[in-house]
Short mmCIF file of C-alpha atoms in Angstrom, two decimals:
data_model
loop_
_atom_site.label_atom_id
_atom_site.label_comp_id
_atom_site.label_asym_id
_atom_site.label_seq_id
_atom_site.Cartn_x
_atom_site.Cartn_y
_atom_site.Cartn_z
CA UNK A 1 18.47 -8.03 -239.13
CA UNK A 2 20.35 -8.90 -235.92
CA UNK A 3 24.10 -9.29 -236.15
CA UNK A 4 25.84 -12.61 -235.59
CA UNK A 5 28.77 -10.94 -233.88
CA UNK A 6 27.68 -7.98 -231.79
CA UNK A 7 29.45 -5.59 -229.46
CA UNK A 8 31.89 -6.99 -226.96
CA UNK A 9 30.49 -7.80 -223.51
CA UNK A 10 32.83 -8.31 -220.60
CA UNK A 11 30.72 -10.87 -218.75
CA UNK A 12 30.62 -13.61 -221.36
CA UNK A 13 30.62 -17.29 -220.45
CA UNK A 14 33.67 -18.23 -218.43
CA UNK A 15 34.51 -14.77 -217.07
CA UNK A 16 33.32 -12.85 -214.05
CA UNK A 17 29.84 -11.30 -214.38
CA UNK A 18 29.42 -7.55 -214.16
CA UNK A 19 28.34 -6.18 -210.82
CA UNK A 20 26.94 -2.80 -209.91
CA UNK A 21 24.68 -1.01 -207.48
CA UNK A 22 23.24 1.87 -209.45
CA UNK A 23 19.49 1.57 -209.40
CA UNK A 24 17.97 3.75 -206.69
CA UNK A 25 14.18 3.91 -206.57
CA UNK A 26 11.74 5.38 -204.10
CA UNK A 27 8.27 4.41 -203.08
CA UNK A 28 5.46 5.52 -205.37
CA UNK A 29 4.05 9.04 -205.06
CA UNK A 30 0.61 7.73 -204.08
CA UNK A 31 2.04 5.62 -201.28
CA UNK A 32 4.17 8.55 -200.20
CA UNK A 33 1.13 10.78 -199.80
CA UNK A 34 -0.84 8.14 -197.93
CA UNK A 35 1.95 6.97 -195.65
CA UNK A 36 4.05 10.10 -195.25
CA UNK A 37 4.12 9.74 -191.47
CA UNK A 38 4.97 6.03 -191.72
CA UNK A 39 8.19 6.25 -193.69
CA UNK A 40 11.27 4.64 -192.15
CA UNK A 41 13.85 7.37 -192.49
CA UNK A 42 17.50 6.69 -193.35
CA UNK A 43 16.66 3.12 -194.33
CA UNK A 44 17.24 1.21 -197.56
CA UNK A 45 15.91 -2.12 -198.77
CA UNK A 46 18.14 -3.92 -201.26
CA UNK A 47 16.84 -6.34 -203.90
CA UNK A 48 19.69 -8.17 -205.67
CA UNK A 49 18.77 -9.03 -209.26
CA UNK A 50 20.52 -10.82 -212.12
CA UNK A 51 19.62 -10.31 -215.77
CA UNK A 52 21.08 -11.99 -218.80
CA UNK A 53 20.68 -14.88 -221.20
CA UNK A 54 21.55 -18.51 -221.71
CA UNK A 55 21.97 -19.90 -225.23
CA UNK A 56 22.21 -23.49 -226.46
CA UNK A 57 23.67 -24.36 -229.86
CA UNK A 58 21.32 -26.82 -231.57
CA UNK A 59 24.01 -28.64 -233.52
CA UNK A 60 25.09 -29.00 -237.13
CA UNK A 61 21.71 -30.36 -238.24
CA UNK A 62 19.89 -27.23 -237.08
CA UNK A 63 18.59 -24.67 -239.57
CA UNK A 64 21.01 -21.85 -240.42
CA UNK A 65 18.47 -19.32 -239.14
CA UNK A 66 17.45 -21.37 -236.08
CA UNK A 67 20.91 -22.31 -234.87
CA UNK A 68 20.35 -21.51 -231.19
CA UNK A 69 17.69 -21.88 -228.52
CA UNK A 70 17.99 -19.06 -226.00
CA UNK A 71 16.32 -17.65 -222.91
CA UNK A 72 16.58 -14.08 -221.65
CA UNK A 73 15.58 -13.42 -218.04
CA UNK A 74 15.58 -11.37 -214.86
CA UNK A 75 15.96 -13.43 -211.69
CA UNK A 76 16.82 -13.19 -208.03
CA UNK A 77 20.52 -13.45 -207.24
CA UNK A 78 20.04 -17.01 -205.98
CA UNK A 79 16.86 -17.63 -208.02
CA UNK A 80 14.30 -16.38 -205.51
CA UNK A 81 10.87 -15.28 -206.67
CA UNK A 82 11.03 -11.57 -207.58
CA UNK A 83 7.25 -11.28 -207.79
CA UNK A 84 7.16 -9.79 -204.29
CA UNK A 85 8.79 -6.67 -205.77
CA UNK A 86 8.39 -6.91 -209.55
CA UNK A 87 4.92 -6.87 -211.06
CA UNK A 88 5.76 -7.17 -214.76
CA UNK A 89 8.74 -7.49 -217.09
CA UNK A 90 8.70 -6.28 -220.69
CA UNK A 91 11.30 -7.62 -223.12
CA UNK A 92 11.85 -5.68 -226.35
CA UNK A 93 13.33 -7.99 -228.98
CA UNK A 94 14.74 -7.23 -232.41
CA UNK A 95 12.13 -5.98 -234.88
CA UNK A 96 12.63 -9.07 -237.07
CA UNK A 97 10.77 -11.19 -234.49
CA UNK A 98 7.01 -11.62 -234.60
CA UNK A 99 5.51 -9.58 -231.76
CA UNK A 100 8.88 -8.18 -230.64
CA UNK A 101 7.41 -6.67 -227.44
CA UNK A 102 6.93 -9.53 -224.98
CA UNK A 103 5.16 -8.93 -221.67
CA UNK A 104 5.63 -11.33 -218.75
CA UNK A 105 3.10 -10.70 -215.98
CA UNK A 106 4.26 -13.25 -213.42
CA UNK A 107 7.48 -14.93 -212.31
CA UNK A 108 9.69 -16.39 -213.55
CA UNK A 109 10.37 -13.28 -215.64
CA UNK A 110 11.88 -14.95 -218.68
CA UNK A 111 11.15 -15.78 -222.29
CA UNK A 112 12.60 -18.28 -224.73
CA UNK A 113 13.12 -18.01 -228.47
CA UNK A 114 15.29 -19.44 -231.21
CA UNK A 115 17.41 -17.72 -233.85
CA UNK A 116 20.91 -17.08 -235.13
CA UNK A 117 21.67 -13.42 -234.44
CA UNK A 118 22.86 -11.37 -231.48
CA UNK A 119 21.23 -8.05 -230.60
CA UNK A 120 20.47 -5.74 -227.68
CA UNK A 121 17.42 -6.61 -225.60
CA UNK A 122 15.71 -3.77 -223.74
CA UNK A 123 14.19 -4.92 -220.45
CA UNK A 124 11.67 -2.83 -218.51
CA UNK A 125 10.71 -3.81 -214.97
CA UNK A 126 7.44 -2.54 -213.53
CA UNK A 127 7.22 -2.76 -209.74
CA UNK A 128 4.43 -3.53 -207.31
CA UNK A 129 2.37 -0.45 -206.48
CA UNK A 130 3.81 -0.02 -202.98
CA UNK A 131 7.42 -0.30 -204.25
CA UNK A 132 7.62 2.28 -207.03
CA UNK A 133 5.48 3.80 -209.76
CA UNK A 134 8.51 4.36 -211.99
CA UNK A 135 9.78 1.53 -214.21
CA UNK A 136 13.40 0.44 -214.32
CA UNK A 137 15.09 0.17 -217.73
CA UNK A 138 17.84 -2.39 -218.31
CA UNK A 139 19.76 -3.31 -221.45
CA UNK A 140 21.35 -6.65 -222.22
CA UNK A 141 23.34 -7.76 -225.27
CA UNK A 142 22.03 -11.19 -226.23
CA UNK A 143 25.05 -13.47 -226.58
CA UNK A 144 24.85 -16.73 -228.56
CA UNK A 145 28.47 -17.44 -229.42
CA UNK A 146 31.39 -17.95 -227.00
CA UNK A 147 34.09 -15.32 -226.73
CA UNK A 148 36.65 -17.69 -228.22
CA UNK A 149 35.12 -17.93 -231.68
CA UNK A 150 37.99 -20.09 -232.92
CA UNK A 151 36.99 -22.90 -230.58
CA UNK A 152 34.38 -25.55 -231.41
CA UNK A 153 30.72 -25.01 -230.59
CA UNK A 154 29.17 -27.40 -228.08
CA UNK A 155 25.60 -28.62 -227.73
CA UNK A 156 26.28 -29.65 -224.12
CA UNK A 157 27.65 -26.46 -222.60
CA UNK A 158 25.61 -23.29 -223.14
CA UNK A 159 26.81 -19.72 -223.37
CA UNK A 160 25.74 -17.82 -220.25
CA UNK A 161 26.04 -14.03 -219.96
CA UNK A 162 24.77 -12.32 -216.80
CA UNK A 163 24.93 -8.98 -215.05
CA UNK A 164 24.36 -8.43 -211.33
CA UNK A 165 22.64 -5.33 -210.01
CA UNK A 166 20.88 -4.17 -206.88
CA UNK A 167 17.57 -2.33 -206.79
CA UNK A 168 17.65 -0.07 -203.75
CA UNK A 169 14.40 1.18 -202.24
CA UNK A 170 15.01 4.30 -200.17
CA UNK A 171 12.93 5.16 -197.11
CA UNK A 172 10.28 2.45 -197.50
CA UNK A 173 6.97 2.65 -195.73
CA UNK A 174 6.50 0.59 -192.60
CA UNK A 175 3.94 -1.55 -194.42
CA UNK A 176 6.33 -2.27 -197.29
CA UNK A 177 9.17 -3.07 -194.88
CA UNK A 178 6.91 -5.49 -193.02
CA UNK A 179 5.88 -7.15 -196.28
CA UNK A 180 9.44 -7.66 -197.49
CA UNK A 181 11.48 -8.17 -194.31
CA UNK A 182 11.49 -11.99 -194.32
CA UNK A 183 11.38 -12.64 -198.05
CA UNK A 184 14.50 -14.51 -199.31
CA UNK A 185 14.84 -12.25 -202.38
CA UNK A 186 15.25 -9.09 -200.29
CA UNK A 187 17.98 -7.72 -198.00
CA UNK A 188 16.64 -5.52 -195.21
CA UNK A 189 18.55 -3.76 -192.40
CA UNK A 190 18.07 -4.42 -188.71
CA UNK A 191 15.57 -2.05 -187.16
CA UNK A 192 16.14 -0.33 -183.80
CA UNK A 193 15.14 -2.28 -180.72
CA UNK A 194 11.50 -1.74 -179.82
CA UNK A 195 10.49 -0.65 -183.32
CA UNK A 196 7.08 -2.17 -184.09
CA UNK A 197 5.91 -2.87 -187.63
CA UNK A 198 2.26 -3.20 -188.66
CA UNK A 199 0.80 -6.69 -188.97
CA UNK A 200 0.46 -8.20 -192.45
CA UNK A 201 -2.71 -9.41 -194.17
CA UNK A 202 -2.97 -13.19 -194.54
CA UNK A 203 -2.40 -13.08 -198.33
CA UNK A 204 0.85 -11.15 -197.86
CA UNK A 205 2.10 -13.72 -195.37
CA UNK A 206 1.36 -16.51 -197.86
CA UNK A 207 3.07 -14.65 -200.72
CA UNK A 208 6.11 -13.85 -198.56
CA UNK A 209 6.78 -17.56 -198.11
CA UNK A 210 6.00 -18.49 -201.70
CA UNK A 211 9.66 -19.15 -202.51
CA UNK A 212 11.36 -18.96 -205.88
CA UNK A 213 12.32 -20.93 -208.94
CA UNK A 214 15.52 -22.40 -207.51
CA UNK A 215 14.04 -25.89 -207.04
CA UNK A 216 12.30 -26.41 -210.38
CA UNK A 217 14.00 -24.30 -213.05
CA UNK A 218 16.07 -26.64 -215.30
CA UNK A 219 18.41 -23.76 -216.19
CA UNK A 220 19.58 -23.27 -212.60
CA UNK A 221 22.57 -25.56 -213.00
CA UNK A 222 24.08 -23.13 -215.51
CA UNK A 223 23.44 -19.89 -213.65
CA UNK A 224 26.23 -17.93 -211.97
CA UNK A 225 26.15 -17.83 -208.17
CA UNK A 226 26.03 -14.51 -206.37
CA UNK A 227 25.43 -15.38 -202.71
CA UNK A 228 27.79 -14.13 -199.99
CA UNK A 229 29.01 -17.67 -199.33
CA UNK A 230 29.88 -18.16 -202.99
CA UNK A 231 31.63 -14.79 -203.03
CA UNK A 232 33.72 -15.80 -200.01
CA UNK A 233 34.68 -19.05 -201.74
CA UNK A 234 35.73 -17.13 -204.87
CA UNK A 235 37.79 -14.71 -202.76
CA UNK A 236 39.46 -17.57 -200.90
CA UNK A 237 40.33 -19.30 -204.19
CA UNK A 238 41.70 -16.04 -205.60
CA UNK A 239 43.78 -15.46 -202.46
CA UNK A 240 45.21 -18.98 -202.67
CA UNK A 241 46.08 -18.41 -206.32
CA UNK A 242 47.80 -15.10 -205.54
CA UNK A 243 49.74 -16.63 -202.65
CA UNK A 244 50.90 -19.47 -204.92
CA UNK A 245 52.02 -16.95 -207.52
CA UNK A 246 53.95 -14.97 -204.89
CA UNK A 247 55.68 -18.15 -203.66
CA UNK A 248 56.77 -19.00 -207.23
CA UNK A 249 58.16 -15.49 -207.73
CA UNK A 250 60.09 -15.69 -204.47
CA UNK A 251 61.64 -19.01 -205.56
CA UNK A 252 62.60 -17.50 -208.91
CA UNK A 253 64.13 -14.44 -207.21
CA UNK A 254 66.04 -16.67 -204.78
CA UNK A 255 67.38 -18.70 -207.71
CA UNK A 256 68.45 -15.57 -209.59
CA UNK A 257 70.09 -14.16 -206.45
CA UNK A 258 72.01 -17.41 -205.99
CA UNK A 259 73.19 -17.37 -209.60
CA UNK A 260 74.35 -13.77 -209.24
CA UNK A 261 76.32 -14.59 -206.08
CA UNK A 262 77.90 -17.55 -207.84
CA UNK A 263 78.89 -15.38 -210.81
CA UNK A 264 80.36 -12.73 -208.50
CA UNK A 265 82.37 -15.39 -206.66
CA UNK A 266 83.69 -16.75 -209.96
CA UNK A 267 84.69 -13.25 -211.10
CA UNK A 268 86.48 -12.61 -207.78
CA UNK A 269 88.33 -15.90 -208.02
CA UNK A 270 89.37 -15.13 -211.60
CA UNK A 271 90.65 -11.66 -210.63
CA UNK A 272 92.73 -13.07 -207.76
CA UNK A 273 94.56 -15.49 -210.03
#
């Protein structure tokens, strides 16, 4: 059975989420053979992703074994539609669940369940055929209870645990670059002046502008923010906090220095008497 109190996870609700850039994938072998001459050398496409869970305590009247309603997910860093890159997400739940292998074939890549225990969820992302033929394996510790277990549980504020990562596609084909270059979920570099990309089919143009879940997902209000603007705001707040701390230390040092000078003056006066 899953454990109520699992392994410690540094990005629990209220603390900074984990961030890394470790997932490097290349275009599929089939695409590589077909478009070998059309690769864009020394180029990387970055797809920021966030994976994690949100858990709501159902209150004292809830069943002991159905104490929480939770959702585990993989999303764009600011909730864009990842379907342009990700074809399928597979969530492997604890064996005590009915049908523990859950397959999500379209965005949003999330699933909801209820229960009482914490456990590790294995997440496998399968990419679109022109992105990669190799799946990406992620692991997330489902968190239901806040880090401060001595505090009261709340039905109004959920526990949110998220990790940030970046899927990096090395040397994409020209066709893939053209398909992804204006999608809000993807970060692409600037190409050299005069570089011409192939035109896109109509269906790709429609999908590129399909948007994400940011406007209609009720969980959005609880998600962590990972955009560059939000990061700048966090850095500015941290800088202000550090500067305030430095000013307080300087005042304390000045006060101590003044007290020392006063004591030295008193000792000198006493010795002269």
